[in-house]
XYZ file of C-alpha atoms in Angstrom:
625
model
C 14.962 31.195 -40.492
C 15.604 28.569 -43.870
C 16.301 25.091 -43.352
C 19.966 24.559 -42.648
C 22.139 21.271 -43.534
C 25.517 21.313 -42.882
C 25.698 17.731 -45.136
C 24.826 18.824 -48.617
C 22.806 16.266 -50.531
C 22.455 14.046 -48.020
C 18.592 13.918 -45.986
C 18.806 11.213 -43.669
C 20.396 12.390 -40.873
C 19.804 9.378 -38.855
C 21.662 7.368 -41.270
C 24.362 10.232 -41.431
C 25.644 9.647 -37.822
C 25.644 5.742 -38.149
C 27.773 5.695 -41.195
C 30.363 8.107 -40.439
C 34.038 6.944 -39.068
C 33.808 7.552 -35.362
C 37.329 6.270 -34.633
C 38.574 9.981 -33.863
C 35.139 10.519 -31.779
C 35.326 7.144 -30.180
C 38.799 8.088 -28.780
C 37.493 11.233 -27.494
C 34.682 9.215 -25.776
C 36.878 7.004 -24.389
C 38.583 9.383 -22.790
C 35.735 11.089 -21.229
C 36.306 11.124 -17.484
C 33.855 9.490 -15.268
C 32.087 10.542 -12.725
C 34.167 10.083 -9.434
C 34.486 13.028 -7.567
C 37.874 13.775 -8.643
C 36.709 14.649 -12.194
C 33.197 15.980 -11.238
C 35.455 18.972 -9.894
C 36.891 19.471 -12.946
C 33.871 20.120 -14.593
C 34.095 23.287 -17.053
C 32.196 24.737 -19.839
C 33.132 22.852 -23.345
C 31.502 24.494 -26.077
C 28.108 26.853 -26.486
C 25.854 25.909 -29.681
C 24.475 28.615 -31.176
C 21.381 29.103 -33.422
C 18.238 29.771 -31.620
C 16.599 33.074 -31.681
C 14.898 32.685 -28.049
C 15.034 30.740 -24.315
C 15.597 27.606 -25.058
C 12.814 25.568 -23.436
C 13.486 21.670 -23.630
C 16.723 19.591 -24.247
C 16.930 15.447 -25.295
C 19.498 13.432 -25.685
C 18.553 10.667 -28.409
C 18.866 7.270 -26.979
C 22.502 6.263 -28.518
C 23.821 9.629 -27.240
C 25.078 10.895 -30.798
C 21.948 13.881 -30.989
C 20.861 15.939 -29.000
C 17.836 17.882 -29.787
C 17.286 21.349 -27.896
C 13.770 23.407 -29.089
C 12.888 27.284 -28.114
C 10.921 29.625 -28.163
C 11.743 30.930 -31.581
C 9.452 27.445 -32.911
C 12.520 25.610 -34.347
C 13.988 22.310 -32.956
C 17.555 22.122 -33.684
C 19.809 18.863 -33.724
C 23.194 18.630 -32.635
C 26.564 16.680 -32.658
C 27.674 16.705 -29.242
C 31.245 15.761 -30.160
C 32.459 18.170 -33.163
C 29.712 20.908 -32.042
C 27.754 21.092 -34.926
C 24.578 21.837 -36.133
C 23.134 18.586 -38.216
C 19.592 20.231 -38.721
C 17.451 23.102 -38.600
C 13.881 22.241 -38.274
C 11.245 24.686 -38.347
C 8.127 23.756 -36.389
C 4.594 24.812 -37.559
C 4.066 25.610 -34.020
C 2.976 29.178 -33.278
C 3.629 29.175 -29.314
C 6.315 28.029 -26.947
C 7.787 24.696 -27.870
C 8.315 23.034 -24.187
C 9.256 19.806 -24.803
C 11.119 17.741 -27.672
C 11.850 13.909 -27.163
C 13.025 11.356 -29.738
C 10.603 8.262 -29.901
C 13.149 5.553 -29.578
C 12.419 3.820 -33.304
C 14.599 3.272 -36.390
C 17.285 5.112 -35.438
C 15.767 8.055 -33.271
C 14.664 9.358 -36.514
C 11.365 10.126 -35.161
C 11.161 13.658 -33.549
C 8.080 14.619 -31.283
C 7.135 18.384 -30.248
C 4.274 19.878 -27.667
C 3.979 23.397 -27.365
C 2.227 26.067 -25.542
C -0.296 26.247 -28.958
C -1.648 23.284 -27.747
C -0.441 20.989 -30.758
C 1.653 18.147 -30.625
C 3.367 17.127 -33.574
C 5.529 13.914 -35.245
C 8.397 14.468 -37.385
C 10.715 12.223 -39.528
C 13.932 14.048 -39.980
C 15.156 11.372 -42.326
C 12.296 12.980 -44.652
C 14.132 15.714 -45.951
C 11.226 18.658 -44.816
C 9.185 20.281 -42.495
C 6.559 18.428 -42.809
C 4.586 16.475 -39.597
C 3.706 13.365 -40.505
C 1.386 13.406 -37.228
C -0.513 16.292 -35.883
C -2.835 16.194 -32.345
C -4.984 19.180 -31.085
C -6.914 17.704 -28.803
C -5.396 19.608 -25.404
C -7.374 22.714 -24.534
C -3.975 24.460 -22.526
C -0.293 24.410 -22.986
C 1.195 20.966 -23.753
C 3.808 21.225 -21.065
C 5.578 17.321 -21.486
C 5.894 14.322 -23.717
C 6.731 11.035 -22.265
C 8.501 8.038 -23.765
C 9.756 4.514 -23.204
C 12.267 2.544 -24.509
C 10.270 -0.777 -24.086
C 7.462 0.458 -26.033
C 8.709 2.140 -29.630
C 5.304 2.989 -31.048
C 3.275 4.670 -28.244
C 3.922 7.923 -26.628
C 2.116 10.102 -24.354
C 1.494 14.165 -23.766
C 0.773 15.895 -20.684
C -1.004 19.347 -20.555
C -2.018 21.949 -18.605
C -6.285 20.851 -19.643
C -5.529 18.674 -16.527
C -5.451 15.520 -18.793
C -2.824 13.035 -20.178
C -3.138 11.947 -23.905
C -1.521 8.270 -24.876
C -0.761 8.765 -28.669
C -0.242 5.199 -30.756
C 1.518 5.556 -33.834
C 0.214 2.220 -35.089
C -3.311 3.705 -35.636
C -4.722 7.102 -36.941
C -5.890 9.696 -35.015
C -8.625 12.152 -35.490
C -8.837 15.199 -32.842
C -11.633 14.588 -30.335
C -13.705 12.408 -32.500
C -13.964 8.939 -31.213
C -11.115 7.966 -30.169
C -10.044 6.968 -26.921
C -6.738 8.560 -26.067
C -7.621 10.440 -22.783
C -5.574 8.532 -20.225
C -5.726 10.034 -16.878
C -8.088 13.331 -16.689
C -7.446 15.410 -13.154
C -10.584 17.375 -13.615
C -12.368 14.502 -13.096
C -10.954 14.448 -9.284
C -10.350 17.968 -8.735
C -12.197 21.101 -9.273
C -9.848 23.932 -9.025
C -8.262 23.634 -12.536
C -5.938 21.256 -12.228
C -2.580 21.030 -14.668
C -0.371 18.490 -15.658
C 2.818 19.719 -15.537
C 5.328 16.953 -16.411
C 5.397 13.703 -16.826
C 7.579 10.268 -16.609
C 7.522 6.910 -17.337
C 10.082 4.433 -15.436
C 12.749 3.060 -17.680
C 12.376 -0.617 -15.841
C 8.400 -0.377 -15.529
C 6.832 1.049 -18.255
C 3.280 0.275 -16.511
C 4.527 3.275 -14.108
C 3.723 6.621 -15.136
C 4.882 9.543 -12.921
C 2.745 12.863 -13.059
C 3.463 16.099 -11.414
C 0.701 18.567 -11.359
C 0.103 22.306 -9.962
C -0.045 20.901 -6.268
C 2.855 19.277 -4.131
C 1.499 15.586 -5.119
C 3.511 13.357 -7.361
C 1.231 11.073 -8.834
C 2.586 7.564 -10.214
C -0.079 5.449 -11.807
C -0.117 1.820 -12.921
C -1.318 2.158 -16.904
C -2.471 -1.208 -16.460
C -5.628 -0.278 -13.977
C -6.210 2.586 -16.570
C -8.503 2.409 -19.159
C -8.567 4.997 -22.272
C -11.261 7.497 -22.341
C -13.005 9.137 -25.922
C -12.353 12.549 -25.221
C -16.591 13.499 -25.916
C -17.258 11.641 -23.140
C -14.719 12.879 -20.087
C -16.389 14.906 -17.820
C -15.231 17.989 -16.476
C -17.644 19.245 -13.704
C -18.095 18.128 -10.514
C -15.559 15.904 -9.708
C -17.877 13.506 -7.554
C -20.193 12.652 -10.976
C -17.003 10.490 -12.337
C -16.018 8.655 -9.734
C -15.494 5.414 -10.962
C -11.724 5.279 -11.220
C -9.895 2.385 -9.528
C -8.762 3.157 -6.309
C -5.353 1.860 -6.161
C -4.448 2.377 -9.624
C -2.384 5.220 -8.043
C 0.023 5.905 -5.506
C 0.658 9.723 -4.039
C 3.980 11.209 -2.981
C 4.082 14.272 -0.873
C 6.917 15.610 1.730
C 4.870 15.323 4.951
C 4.596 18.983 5.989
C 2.940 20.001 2.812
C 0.183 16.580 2.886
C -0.423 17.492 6.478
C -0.832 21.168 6.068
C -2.651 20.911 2.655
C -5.446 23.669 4.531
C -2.876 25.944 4.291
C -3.165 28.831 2.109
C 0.042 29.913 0.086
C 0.490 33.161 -1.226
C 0.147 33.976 -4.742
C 4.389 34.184 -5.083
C 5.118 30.511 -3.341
C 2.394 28.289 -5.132
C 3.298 24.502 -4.630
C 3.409 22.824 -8.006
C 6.022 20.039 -9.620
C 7.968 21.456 -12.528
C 9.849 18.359 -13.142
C 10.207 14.493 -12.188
C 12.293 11.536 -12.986
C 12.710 7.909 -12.390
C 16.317 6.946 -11.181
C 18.119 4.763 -13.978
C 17.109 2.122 -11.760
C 13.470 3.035 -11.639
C 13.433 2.422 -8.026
C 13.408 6.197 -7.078
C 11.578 9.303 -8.137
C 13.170 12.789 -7.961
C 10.817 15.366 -8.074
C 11.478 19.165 -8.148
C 8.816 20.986 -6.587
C 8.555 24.989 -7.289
C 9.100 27.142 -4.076
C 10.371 24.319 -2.379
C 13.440 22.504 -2.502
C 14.032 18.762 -4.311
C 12.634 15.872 -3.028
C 13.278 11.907 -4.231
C 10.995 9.201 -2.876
C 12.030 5.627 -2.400
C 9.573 3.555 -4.319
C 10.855 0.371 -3.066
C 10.980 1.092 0.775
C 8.002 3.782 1.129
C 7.662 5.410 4.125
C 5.278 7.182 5.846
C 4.911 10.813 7.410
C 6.456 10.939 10.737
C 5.033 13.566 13.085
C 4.386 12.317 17.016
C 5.743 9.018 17.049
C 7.270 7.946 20.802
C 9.082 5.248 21.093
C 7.914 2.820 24.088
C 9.409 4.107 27.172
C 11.104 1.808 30.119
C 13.516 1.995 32.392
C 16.949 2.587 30.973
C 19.762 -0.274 30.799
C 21.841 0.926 28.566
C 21.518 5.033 26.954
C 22.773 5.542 23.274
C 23.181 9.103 24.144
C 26.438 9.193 24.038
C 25.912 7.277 27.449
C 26.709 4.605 29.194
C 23.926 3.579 31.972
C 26.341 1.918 35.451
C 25.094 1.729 38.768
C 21.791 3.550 37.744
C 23.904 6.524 36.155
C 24.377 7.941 32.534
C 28.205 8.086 32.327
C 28.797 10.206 28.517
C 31.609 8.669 26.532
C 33.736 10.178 23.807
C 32.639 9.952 20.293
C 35.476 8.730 17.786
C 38.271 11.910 17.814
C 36.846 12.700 14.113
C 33.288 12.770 15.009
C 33.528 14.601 17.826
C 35.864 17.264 15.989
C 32.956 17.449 13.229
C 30.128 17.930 16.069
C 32.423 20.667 17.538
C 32.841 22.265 13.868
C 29.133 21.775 13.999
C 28.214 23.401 17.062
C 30.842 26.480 16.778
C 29.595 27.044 13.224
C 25.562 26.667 15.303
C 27.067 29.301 17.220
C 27.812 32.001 14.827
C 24.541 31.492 13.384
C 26.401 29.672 10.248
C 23.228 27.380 9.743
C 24.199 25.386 6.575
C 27.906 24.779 7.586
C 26.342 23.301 10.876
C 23.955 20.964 9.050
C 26.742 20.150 7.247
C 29.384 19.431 9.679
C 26.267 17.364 11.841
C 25.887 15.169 8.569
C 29.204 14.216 7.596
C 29.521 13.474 11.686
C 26.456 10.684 10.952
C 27.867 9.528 8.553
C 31.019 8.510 9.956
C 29.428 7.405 13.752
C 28.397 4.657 14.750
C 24.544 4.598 14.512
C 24.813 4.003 18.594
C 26.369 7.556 18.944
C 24.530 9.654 16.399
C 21.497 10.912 18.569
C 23.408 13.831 19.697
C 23.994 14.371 16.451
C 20.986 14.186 15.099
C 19.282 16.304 17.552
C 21.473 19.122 16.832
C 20.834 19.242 13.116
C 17.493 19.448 14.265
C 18.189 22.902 15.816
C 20.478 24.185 13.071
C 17.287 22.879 10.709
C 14.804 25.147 12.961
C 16.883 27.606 13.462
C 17.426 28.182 9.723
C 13.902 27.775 8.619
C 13.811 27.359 5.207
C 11.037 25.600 3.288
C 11.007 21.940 4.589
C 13.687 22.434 7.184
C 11.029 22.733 10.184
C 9.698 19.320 9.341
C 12.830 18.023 8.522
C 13.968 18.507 12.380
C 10.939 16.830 13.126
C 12.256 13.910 11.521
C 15.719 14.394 13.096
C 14.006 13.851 16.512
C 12.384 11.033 15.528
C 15.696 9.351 14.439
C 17.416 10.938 17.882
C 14.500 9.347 19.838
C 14.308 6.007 18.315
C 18.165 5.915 19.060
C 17.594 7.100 22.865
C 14.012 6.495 24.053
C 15.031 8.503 27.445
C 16.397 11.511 25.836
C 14.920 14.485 27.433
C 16.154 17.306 25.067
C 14.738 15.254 21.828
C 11.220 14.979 23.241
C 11.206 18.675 24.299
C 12.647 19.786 21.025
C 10.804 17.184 18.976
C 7.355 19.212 21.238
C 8.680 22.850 19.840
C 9.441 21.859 16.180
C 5.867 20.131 15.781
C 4.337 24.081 17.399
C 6.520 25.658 15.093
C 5.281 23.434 12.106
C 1.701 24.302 13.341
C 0.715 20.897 14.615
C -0.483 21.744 17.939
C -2.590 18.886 19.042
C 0.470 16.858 18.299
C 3.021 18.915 19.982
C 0.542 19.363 23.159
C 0.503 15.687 23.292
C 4.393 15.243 23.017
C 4.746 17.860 25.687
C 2.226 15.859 28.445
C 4.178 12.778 27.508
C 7.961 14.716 28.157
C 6.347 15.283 31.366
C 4.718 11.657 31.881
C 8.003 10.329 31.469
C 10.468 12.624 33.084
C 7.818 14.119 36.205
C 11.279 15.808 37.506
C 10.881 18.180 34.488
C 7.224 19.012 35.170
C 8.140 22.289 36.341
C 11.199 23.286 34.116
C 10.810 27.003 33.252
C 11.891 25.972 29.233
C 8.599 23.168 30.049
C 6.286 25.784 31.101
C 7.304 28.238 28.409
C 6.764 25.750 25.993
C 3.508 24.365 27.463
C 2.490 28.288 27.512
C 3.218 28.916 24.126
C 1.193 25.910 22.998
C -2.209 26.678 24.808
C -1.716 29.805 23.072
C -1.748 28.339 19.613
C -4.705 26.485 20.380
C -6.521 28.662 22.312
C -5.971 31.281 18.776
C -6.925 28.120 16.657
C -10.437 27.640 18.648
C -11.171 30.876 18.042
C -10.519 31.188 14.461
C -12.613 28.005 13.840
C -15.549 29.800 15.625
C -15.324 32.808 13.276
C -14.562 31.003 9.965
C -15.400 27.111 10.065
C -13.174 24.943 8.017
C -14.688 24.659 4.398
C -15.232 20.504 3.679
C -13.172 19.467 0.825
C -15.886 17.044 -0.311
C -16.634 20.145 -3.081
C -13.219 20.488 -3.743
C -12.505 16.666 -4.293
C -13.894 13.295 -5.186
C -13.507 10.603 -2.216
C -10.885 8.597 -4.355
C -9.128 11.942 -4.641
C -9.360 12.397 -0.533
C -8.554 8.824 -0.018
C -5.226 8.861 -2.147
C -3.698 11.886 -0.690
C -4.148 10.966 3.245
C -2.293 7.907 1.623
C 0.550 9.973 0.462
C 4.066 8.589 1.125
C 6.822 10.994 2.717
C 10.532 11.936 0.798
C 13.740 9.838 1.569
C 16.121 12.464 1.306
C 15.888 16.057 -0.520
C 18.344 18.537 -1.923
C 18.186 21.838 -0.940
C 19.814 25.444 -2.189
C 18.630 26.277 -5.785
C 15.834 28.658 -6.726
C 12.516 27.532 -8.094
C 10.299 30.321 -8.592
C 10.197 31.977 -11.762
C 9.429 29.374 -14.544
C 7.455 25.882 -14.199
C 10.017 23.670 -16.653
C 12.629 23.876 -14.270
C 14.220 20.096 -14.240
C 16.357 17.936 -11.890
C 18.238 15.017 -12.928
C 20.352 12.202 -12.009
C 23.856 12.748 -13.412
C 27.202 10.198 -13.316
C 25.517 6.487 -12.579
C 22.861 8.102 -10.219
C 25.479 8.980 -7.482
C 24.647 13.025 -8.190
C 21.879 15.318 -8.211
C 21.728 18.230 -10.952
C 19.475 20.905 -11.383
C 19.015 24.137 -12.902
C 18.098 27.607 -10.888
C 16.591 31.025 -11.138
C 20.141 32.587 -10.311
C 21.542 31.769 -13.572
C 23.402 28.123 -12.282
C 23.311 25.315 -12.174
C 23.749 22.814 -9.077
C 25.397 19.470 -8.300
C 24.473 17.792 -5.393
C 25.987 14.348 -3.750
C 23.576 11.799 -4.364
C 24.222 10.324 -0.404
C 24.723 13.021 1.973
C 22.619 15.680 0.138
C 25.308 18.389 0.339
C 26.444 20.364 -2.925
C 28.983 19.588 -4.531
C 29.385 22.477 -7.194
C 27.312 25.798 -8.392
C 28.395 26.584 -12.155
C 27.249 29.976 -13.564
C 25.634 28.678 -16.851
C 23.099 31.503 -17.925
C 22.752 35.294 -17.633
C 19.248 34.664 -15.839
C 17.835 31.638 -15.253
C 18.907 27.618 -16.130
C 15.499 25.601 -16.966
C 17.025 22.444 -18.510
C 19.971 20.529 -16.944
C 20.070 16.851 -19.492
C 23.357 14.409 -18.834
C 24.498 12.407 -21.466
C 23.128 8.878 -20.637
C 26.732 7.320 -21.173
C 29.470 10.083 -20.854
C 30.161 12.689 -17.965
C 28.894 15.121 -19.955
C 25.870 17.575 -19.208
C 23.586 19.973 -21.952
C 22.177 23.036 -19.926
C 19.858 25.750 -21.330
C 17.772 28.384 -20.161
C 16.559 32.230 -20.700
C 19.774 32.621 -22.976
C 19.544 31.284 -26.491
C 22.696 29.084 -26.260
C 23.007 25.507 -25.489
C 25.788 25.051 -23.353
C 27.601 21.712 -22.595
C 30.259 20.779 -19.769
C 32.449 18.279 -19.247
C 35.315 17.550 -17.011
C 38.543 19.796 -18.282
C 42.621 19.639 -17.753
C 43.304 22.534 -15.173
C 46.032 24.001 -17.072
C 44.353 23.893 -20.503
C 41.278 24.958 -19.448
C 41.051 27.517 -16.157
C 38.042 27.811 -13.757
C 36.065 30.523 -15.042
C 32.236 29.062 -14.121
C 32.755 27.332 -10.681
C 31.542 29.795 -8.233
C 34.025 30.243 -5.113
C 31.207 31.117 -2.725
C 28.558 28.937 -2.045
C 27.195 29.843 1.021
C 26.224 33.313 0.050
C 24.424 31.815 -2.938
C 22.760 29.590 -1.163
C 21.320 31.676 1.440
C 20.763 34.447 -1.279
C 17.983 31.488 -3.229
C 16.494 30.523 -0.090
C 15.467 34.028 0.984
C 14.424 34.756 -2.454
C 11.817 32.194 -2.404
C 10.581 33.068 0.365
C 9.609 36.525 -0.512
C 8.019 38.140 -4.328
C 10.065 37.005 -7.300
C 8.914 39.473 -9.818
C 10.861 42.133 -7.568
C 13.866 41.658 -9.697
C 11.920 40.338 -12.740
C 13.908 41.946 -15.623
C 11.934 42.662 -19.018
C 13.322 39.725 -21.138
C 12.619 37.805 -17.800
C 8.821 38.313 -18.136
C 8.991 37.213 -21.783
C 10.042 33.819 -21.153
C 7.555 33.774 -17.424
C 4.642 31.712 -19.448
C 7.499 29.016 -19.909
């Protein structure tokens, strides 16, 4: 494919966009709905930009808004005008694999242009240059260059992240020489782990640029603090066992992990549901992390209220004065009161929907219902979410119930169905000693149960577990990690911090670039799916607010403008795609799916089971993305 300008005898492209009368576009822009709800349902597919000859891998708004920059498979990076849909430039890459990731470094206009690429090679481009020519080249990852990283705050330094394990901080300020002396190797996993670790993606927080967020091929999100870090030559990183460099500062890094994964990290996934992070963010804020985890479901951590995994936690027992139970404690007995007339109509809508085995219209019906109550009257409530949870059983829901009963518990100390259902969701999550001890202490605290059938089912069930677990630790004793891991390593991933809240219902299986952003002033989650849509989540409750069919296979890249309502997807088709919010009667419906339940469910039980079943041809071209 030749070079393509559609401004004749004009090369600086930056300067093209600056000078030109926006008065028409600025109107449009003005008129750009936000994002309320109102107009997020209005949502509709605007235009499709077409030019690539293969999946489009990576999408990147430049920092003013007016480019964006999408870059595929076919090894050109093409740049956009988002507002008249046209092509401004046509730049072919001298990459020869993949391209996975394009980003603008945010200098003299955005006229920089970075690429990374599964040749291993990194290269710097000024588009107001009038060629193809890099005027920066790196080749110092071994594997796939899978993310670059930029910042705002700082307009000369970058950074790449690859699958060698190892993250490279590149300085435009000085000149580089591949793996000769100079110290670019910032963080190197191999020097803590020693089962090939990759860097996946990569972040850095738009509010703290000393924070840099790393997701690798395991369920930890990493966020370091640059400023314990010091810059390694690349001759003298070591790469064997991981105990030999040990010398990193201990709290230079923090770990996030959803608590049933960092508790369970003995467990042995198959080969189809591998735990790794395709994608992380910062919030606009940088006080949260989203992080979309493949074969699980989304998960954002609260960086400025951390909290840590909940699994048998009892609240101190005494004698009742007042229940929360929906109670009222008189004369030594619970009398139940009525929940507010809406509440209780959404716990019935809750329980009927429990009934007919309608799992995510419970859930959903039991949050809305907490979010309305009073936080005196939401134990009920909480407990049975924590049945619908267990009862579905998708990835993260057992533990998620878990938390439920910790919430229902700390509410109502003396409520009997919490601690026995609090016992069966830790079994059922496979932490036995825990759920043994929660049993004994049900029936410490409430001796009138001691010989409840449902008591000594449970209690039966349990010693069964553990009597299974004894025996397979006599056959096959538990291999120490100590080879696997250096002690900082061990240390910083008991210290992992559990989720805040996660977004469930998308599929996550098939390629490792698949993103999830914040979209309209943080108060949405969107991300991109192996079903061909895209999703749209409410930032608060975690329920979804739209599915929009956006590719004929899979959506990798989901990027919203970073001032309009307006969203870039791409995926395994060659078309960019953008959406905004559309008139009704000018525009009709045509990408909104009506059914989202059966969608849902469909992606869940996918995950669960092998995904090349239905891998099409064309599908297992674009799998090394």
């Amino acid at each position: 494919m030749k070079r393509k300008f559609n401004y004749p005898n004009v090369t600086n492209v930056a300067q093209i966009l600056l000078d030109r009368n926006y008065s028409d576009i600025e109107h449009i822009v003005k008129n750009r709905l936000k994002t309320a709800p109102q107009f997020i349902d209005k949502i509709e597919l605007e235009a499709e930009l077409k030019g690539h000859n293969g999946c489009v891998n990576c999408l990147e708004w430049s920092t003013n808004g007016r480019i964006l920059a999408s870059a595929s498979d076919d090894f050109h990076v093409m740049l956009w005008d988002p507002f008249t849909h046209k092509q401004i430039l046509d730049l072919v890459t001298p990459h020869d694999g993949n391209i996975f990731s394009v980003k603008f470094l945010p200098k003299q206009n955005d006229s920089i242009v970075l690429t990374g690429a599964g040749d291993c090679k990194m290269y710097v481009f000024d588009i107001n240059r009038g060629n193809d020519v890099p005027i920066r080249k790196c080749t110092c990852h071994s594997q796939r260059i899978k993310r670059l990283a930029t910042t705002p705050k700082l307009t000369q330094i970058f950074w790449s992240a690859a699958e060698d394990g190892r993250v490279l901080q590149h300085d435009m300020r000085t000149t580089h020489t591949c793996r000769a002396n100079d110290a670019n190797v910032l963080i190197n996993l191999k020097n803590h782990i020693n089962e090939m670790p990759e860097v996946k993606c990569i972040a850095i927080n738009p509010h703290r640029p000393e924070q840099m967020a790393i997701g690798a091929n395991d369920c930890y999100a990493r966020i370091y603090d640059r400023r314990m870090l010091s810059l390694m030559k690349y001759s003298t990183v070591v790469d064997s066992k991981p105990n030999e460099h040990d010398t990193d500062n201990v709290r230079c890094v923090q770990y996030y992990c959803p608590g049933h994964l960092s508790r369970n990290k003995g467990t042995v996934y198959s080969i189809f549901n591998q735990k790794a992070i395709t994608y992380l963010t910062f919030s606009p804020d940088g006080s949260e992390l989203l992080v979309n985890m493949a074969s699980e479901q989304i998960y954002l951590y609260d960086l400025n209220h951390p909290r840590e995994p909940v699994f048998l936690k009892l609240p101190k027992f005494t004698e009742p004065i007042n229940g929360t139970n929906g109670t009222t404690v008189k004369n030594g007995e619970k009398i139940k009161h009525k929940l507010p007339p809406e509440v209780e109509h959404m716990k019935k809508e809750g329980n009927a929907n429990l009934e007919k085995e309608k799992y995510l219209q419970a859930i959903q019906q039991y949050t809305l219902a907490i979010r309305k109550a009073q936080e005196k009257d939401c134990s009920v409530l909480y407990l049975n979410r924590a049945t619908a949870l267990m009862k579905r059983n998708w990835f993260g829901d057992v533990y998620a119930a878990v938390r439920d009963c910790q919430r229902a518990l700390r509410l109502d100390p003396h409520y009997v169905k919490a601690h026995f259902r609090l016992a069966r969701a830790l079994l059922k999550l496979g932490q036995l000693q825990d759920a043994s001890e929660c049993l004994a202490e049900l029936i410490k605290r409430f001796p009138s149960y001691a010989k409840n059938h449902g008591v000594l089912m449970l209690n039966k069930d349990i010693e069964a577990e553990l009597e299974k677990q004894r025996q397979r630790q006599r056959e096959r004793p538990q291999e120490s990690d100590a080879d696997q891991y250096s002690m900082n390593e061990l240390t910083w991933r008991a210290a992992a911090l559990d989720y805040q809240d996660r977004f469930v219902g998308h599929l996550n299986t098939k390629t490792d670039i698949k993103e999830a952003n914040y979209f309209g002033d943080a108060n949405y989650i969107v991300a991109g799916s192996d079903d061909g849509n895209f999703f749209v989540w409410e930032r608060d409750s975690g329920m979804i607010s739209a599915i929009y069919q956006a590719d004929e296979l899979i959506v990798n890249c989901v990027q919203p403008h970073p001032y309009e309502c307006l969203l870039a997807t791409s995926g395994i088709d060659h078309e960019v795609r953008l959406w905004s919010p559309q008139m009704r009667e000018e525009i009709p419906v045509k990408h909104r799916l009506d059914v989202v339940d059966g969608t849902v469910n469909e992606n869940q039980n996918r995950m669960q089971s092998d995904p090349f079943d239905s891998l099409a041809p064309d599908q297992a071209m674009c799998r090394a993305s």
